[in-house]
């Protein structure tokens, strides 16, 4: 809904993407009620909050910043100036709002399997993507450390990557500010990697049979 409103009215541009990101921060950080049910697109949904203590680690950082704000404000007030203290504190509070929104989005926004497309969501900062199943070259379990390299998109937040998706040559996915970026590999950190791979392989086999 947010994307339709912002991108539909302003067009797909870096400015509209930043506005959309800001709107998601306010929605997930403050406006979304705890008992509110959201229907996400897709037929099968897979979470990533529990993998490697992902959501728990995020919550720990939130509490650390909550503890640091008054101490930092007092220190800056006496060592710098009241104006500087209030400015830094305001920026820190907004950063805290983002972390809270990211945490709540982690608990709610799933990676989903649709009828003919894989729907990638991972918190708020990572750009969402729709990947047609025909774009997938392979899907397999992933173990061990993962080096950062060009053409690889990591969607594990503070968890551990455990699923590797290989895309066909020439594949592109949207970036954070819009525009397409070449991507050869996607690494996911899921709560139930084996269940995800089983469901994905079943859908790929179904599509192959339909052809």
Short mmCIF file of C-alpha atoms in Angstrom, two decimals:
data_model
loop_
_atom_site.label_atom_id
_atom_site.label_comp_id
_atom_site.label_asym_id
_atom_site.label_seq_id
_atom_site.Cartn_x
_atom_site.Cartn_y
_atom_site.Cartn_z
CA UNK A 1 0.00 0.00 0.00
CA UNK A 2 2.79 2.42 0.92
CA UNK A 3 4.67 1.65 -2.27
CA UNK A 4 1.58 2.16 -4.42
CA UNK A 5 0.87 5.50 -2.79
CA UNK A 6 4.41 6.90 -2.92
CA UNK A 7 5.76 5.43 -6.16
CA UNK A 8 2.37 5.77 -7.90
CA UNK A 9 2.16 9.49 -7.10
CA UNK A 10 5.82 10.52 -7.36
CA UNK A 11 7.16 8.01 -9.88
CA UNK A 12 10.08 5.63 -9.37
CA UNK A 13 13.10 7.80 -8.56
CA UNK A 14 15.79 7.97 -5.83
CA UNK A 15 13.81 10.71 -4.05
CA UNK A 16 10.59 8.70 -4.02
CA UNK A 17 12.49 5.63 -2.78
CA UNK A 18 13.90 7.65 0.14
CA UNK A 19 10.42 8.98 0.95
CA UNK A 20 9.06 5.43 0.83
CA UNK A 21 11.81 4.20 3.16
CA UNK A 22 11.06 7.05 5.59
CA UNK A 23 7.33 6.23 5.46
CA UNK A 24 8.07 2.59 6.30
CA UNK A 25 10.14 3.68 9.30
CA UNK A 26 7.25 5.70 10.73
CA UNK A 27 4.71 2.98 9.90
CA UNK A 28 6.58 0.06 11.45
CA UNK A 29 8.19 2.11 14.19
CA UNK A 30 5.17 4.02 15.56
CA UNK A 31 1.94 3.50 13.62
CA UNK A 32 1.68 -0.27 13.37
CA UNK A 33 -0.33 -1.66 16.27
CA UNK A 34 0.93 -4.81 17.96
CA UNK A 35 -2.26 -6.79 17.29
CA UNK A 36 -2.66 -5.53 13.71
CA UNK A 37 -2.71 -8.34 11.14
CA UNK A 38 -1.05 -7.64 7.79
CA UNK A 39 -1.67 -9.80 4.74
CA UNK A 40 1.56 -10.11 2.77
CA UNK A 41 1.57 -11.18 -0.84
CA UNK A 42 2.48 -14.81 -1.37
CA UNK A 43 1.15 -18.29 -0.70
CA UNK A 44 3.87 -19.65 1.61
CA UNK A 45 5.76 -17.47 4.10
CA UNK A 46 9.13 -17.98 5.79
CA UNK A 47 10.55 -15.90 8.62
CA UNK A 48 14.10 -14.95 9.56
CA UNK A 49 13.69 -13.43 13.06
CA UNK A 50 14.94 -16.44 15.05
CA UNK A 51 17.88 -17.44 12.84
CA UNK A 52 21.08 -16.91 14.83
CA UNK A 53 19.21 -14.81 17.39
CA UNK A 54 18.57 -12.19 14.71
CA UNK A 55 15.66 -10.31 16.31
CA UNK A 56 17.06 -10.75 19.84
CA UNK A 57 20.35 -9.17 18.77
CA UNK A 58 18.50 -6.23 17.25
CA UNK A 59 16.52 -5.77 20.46
CA UNK A 60 19.76 -5.77 22.44
CA UNK A 61 21.10 -2.87 20.37
CA UNK A 62 17.86 -0.96 20.92
CA UNK A 63 18.21 -1.26 24.71
CA UNK A 64 21.86 -0.21 24.54
CA UNK A 65 20.96 2.97 22.65
CA UNK A 66 18.10 3.70 25.05
CA UNK A 67 20.60 3.52 27.90
CA UNK A 68 23.16 5.66 26.04
CA UNK A 69 20.92 8.57 24.98
CA UNK A 70 20.61 10.36 28.36
CA UNK A 71 24.28 9.74 29.21
CA UNK A 72 25.46 11.04 25.84
CA UNK A 73 23.15 14.03 26.05
CA UNK A 74 24.46 15.02 29.48
CA UNK A 75 28.08 14.59 28.41
CA UNK A 76 27.63 16.72 25.27
CA UNK A 77 25.69 19.34 27.23
CA UNK A 78 28.67 20.02 29.51
CA UNK A 79 31.58 19.30 27.15
CA UNK A 80 30.23 20.92 23.96
CA UNK A 81 27.06 23.04 24.02
CA UNK A 82 23.36 22.54 24.74
CA UNK A 83 22.51 23.04 21.06
CA UNK A 84 24.96 20.35 20.02
CA UNK A 85 23.62 18.01 22.68
CA UNK A 86 20.03 18.41 21.54
CA UNK A 87 20.99 18.02 17.86
CA UNK A 88 22.94 14.82 18.44
CA UNK A 89 20.25 13.45 20.73
CA UNK A 90 17.52 14.16 18.15
CA UNK A 91 19.50 12.32 15.47
CA UNK A 92 20.10 9.44 17.87
CA UNK A 93 16.40 9.21 18.68
CA UNK A 94 15.56 9.02 14.97
CA UNK A 95 18.20 6.30 14.58
CA UNK A 96 16.55 4.50 17.47
CA UNK A 97 13.19 4.79 15.70
CA UNK A 98 14.73 3.19 12.61
CA UNK A 99 16.16 0.31 14.65
CA UNK A 100 12.77 -0.23 16.29
CA UNK A 101 11.07 -0.22 12.87
CA UNK A 102 13.68 -2.65 11.51
CA UNK A 103 13.13 -4.93 14.50
CA UNK A 104 9.33 -4.91 14.14
CA UNK A 105 9.60 -5.45 10.38
CA UNK A 106 11.92 -8.40 11.02
CA UNK A 107 9.21 -10.00 13.15
CA UNK A 108 6.49 -9.43 10.53
CA UNK A 109 7.78 -9.15 6.94
CA UNK A 110 8.36 -12.66 5.52
CA UNK A 111 10.15 -14.02 2.49
CA UNK A 112 7.34 -15.56 0.46
CA UNK A 113 6.70 -17.99 -2.34
CA UNK A 114 4.02 -16.84 -4.74
CA UNK A 115 2.43 -18.74 -7.58
CA UNK A 116 5.14 -17.86 -10.09
CA UNK A 117 7.48 -15.50 -8.23
CA UNK A 118 9.75 -15.46 -5.17
CA UNK A 119 9.11 -12.39 -2.99
CA UNK A 120 12.19 -11.24 -1.12
CA UNK A 121 11.71 -9.10 1.98
CA UNK A 122 14.24 -8.60 4.77
CA UNK A 123 13.51 -5.92 7.33
CA UNK A 124 13.31 -2.42 5.87
CA UNK A 125 16.76 -1.42 4.66
CA UNK A 126 17.31 -4.26 2.19
CA UNK A 127 15.41 -3.54 -1.05
CA UNK A 128 12.45 -5.81 -1.76
CA UNK A 129 12.58 -7.88 -4.92
CA UNK A 130 10.28 -10.04 -7.02
CA UNK A 131 12.18 -12.90 -8.65
CA UNK A 132 10.38 -15.00 -11.26
CA UNK A 133 11.12 -18.67 -10.72
CA UNK A 134 12.47 -18.81 -14.29
CA UNK A 135 15.28 -16.47 -13.13
CA UNK A 136 16.54 -19.02 -10.59
CA UNK A 137 19.39 -21.28 -11.69
CA UNK A 138 19.80 -23.21 -8.42
CA UNK A 139 18.91 -23.26 -4.72
CA UNK A 140 20.99 -25.06 -2.11
CA UNK A 141 21.92 -25.05 1.59
CA UNK A 142 24.74 -22.71 2.56
CA UNK A 143 27.33 -23.44 5.26
CA UNK A 144 30.37 -21.62 6.56
CA UNK A 145 31.59 -18.02 6.30
CA UNK A 146 30.41 -15.94 3.39
CA UNK A 147 32.79 -13.38 1.81
CA UNK A 148 31.36 -10.09 0.62
CA UNK A 149 31.69 -9.77 -3.12
CA UNK A 150 30.17 -7.86 -5.97
CA UNK A 151 27.06 -9.44 -7.43
CA UNK A 152 26.09 -11.12 -4.14
CA UNK A 153 23.10 -9.88 -2.14
CA UNK A 154 23.06 -10.89 1.52
CA UNK A 155 19.73 -11.01 3.36
CA UNK A 156 20.56 -12.34 6.81
CA UNK A 157 20.66 -9.16 8.96
CA UNK A 158 22.21 -10.26 12.30
CA UNK A 159 21.62 -13.96 11.68
CA UNK A 160 23.59 -16.57 9.74
CA UNK A 161 23.23 -17.17 5.98
CA UNK A 162 21.99 -20.70 5.34
CA UNK A 163 20.42 -20.70 1.85
CA UNK A 164 22.12 -19.84 -1.44
CA UNK A 165 20.16 -18.87 -4.54
CA UNK A 166 22.01 -18.68 -7.85
CA UNK A 167 20.46 -16.52 -10.57
CA UNK A 168 20.81 -16.99 -14.30
CA UNK A 169 23.46 -14.93 -16.13
CA UNK A 170 22.37 -11.39 -16.84
CA UNK A 171 19.91 -11.22 -13.94
CA UNK A 172 19.26 -7.82 -12.35
CA UNK A 173 17.39 -6.74 -9.22
CA UNK A 174 16.33 -3.29 -7.99
CA UNK A 175 18.68 -1.44 -5.63
CA UNK A 176 17.87 0.63 -2.55
CA UNK A 177 17.37 3.84 -4.58
CA UNK A 178 15.70 2.11 -7.51
CA UNK A 179 17.48 1.24 -10.71
CA UNK A 180 18.63 -2.24 -11.58
CA UNK A 181 21.81 -3.89 -10.34
CA UNK A 182 23.43 -7.10 -11.63
CA UNK A 183 23.05 -9.93 -9.11
CA UNK A 184 24.40 -13.46 -9.51
CA UNK A 185 23.85 -14.84 -6.03
CA UNK A 186 21.47 -14.24 -3.11
CA UNK A 187 22.26 -15.53 0.37
CA UNK A 188 19.37 -15.84 2.83
CA UNK A 189 19.32 -16.42 6.58
CA UNK A 190 16.04 -18.22 7.32
CA UNK A 191 14.53 -19.79 10.42
CA UNK A 192 13.55 -22.95 8.48
CA UNK A 193 15.98 -23.26 5.56
CA UNK A 194 15.19 -26.88 4.75
CA UNK A 195 11.43 -26.24 4.69
CA UNK A 196 12.01 -23.25 2.39
CA UNK A 197 14.20 -25.23 0.00
CA UNK A 198 11.74 -28.11 -0.07
CA UNK A 199 8.82 -25.78 -0.87
CA UNK A 200 10.84 -23.90 -3.49
CA UNK A 201 11.97 -27.09 -5.22
CA UNK A 202 8.37 -28.32 -5.27
CA UNK A 203 7.24 -25.14 -7.00
CA UNK A 204 10.07 -25.31 -9.52
CA UNK A 205 9.17 -28.93 -10.29
CA UNK A 206 5.51 -27.96 -10.68
CA UNK A 207 6.39 -25.21 -13.15
CA UNK A 208 8.61 -27.63 -15.10
CA UNK A 209 5.74 -30.13 -15.29
CA UNK A 210 3.35 -27.43 -16.54
CA UNK A 211 5.73 -26.68 -19.39
#
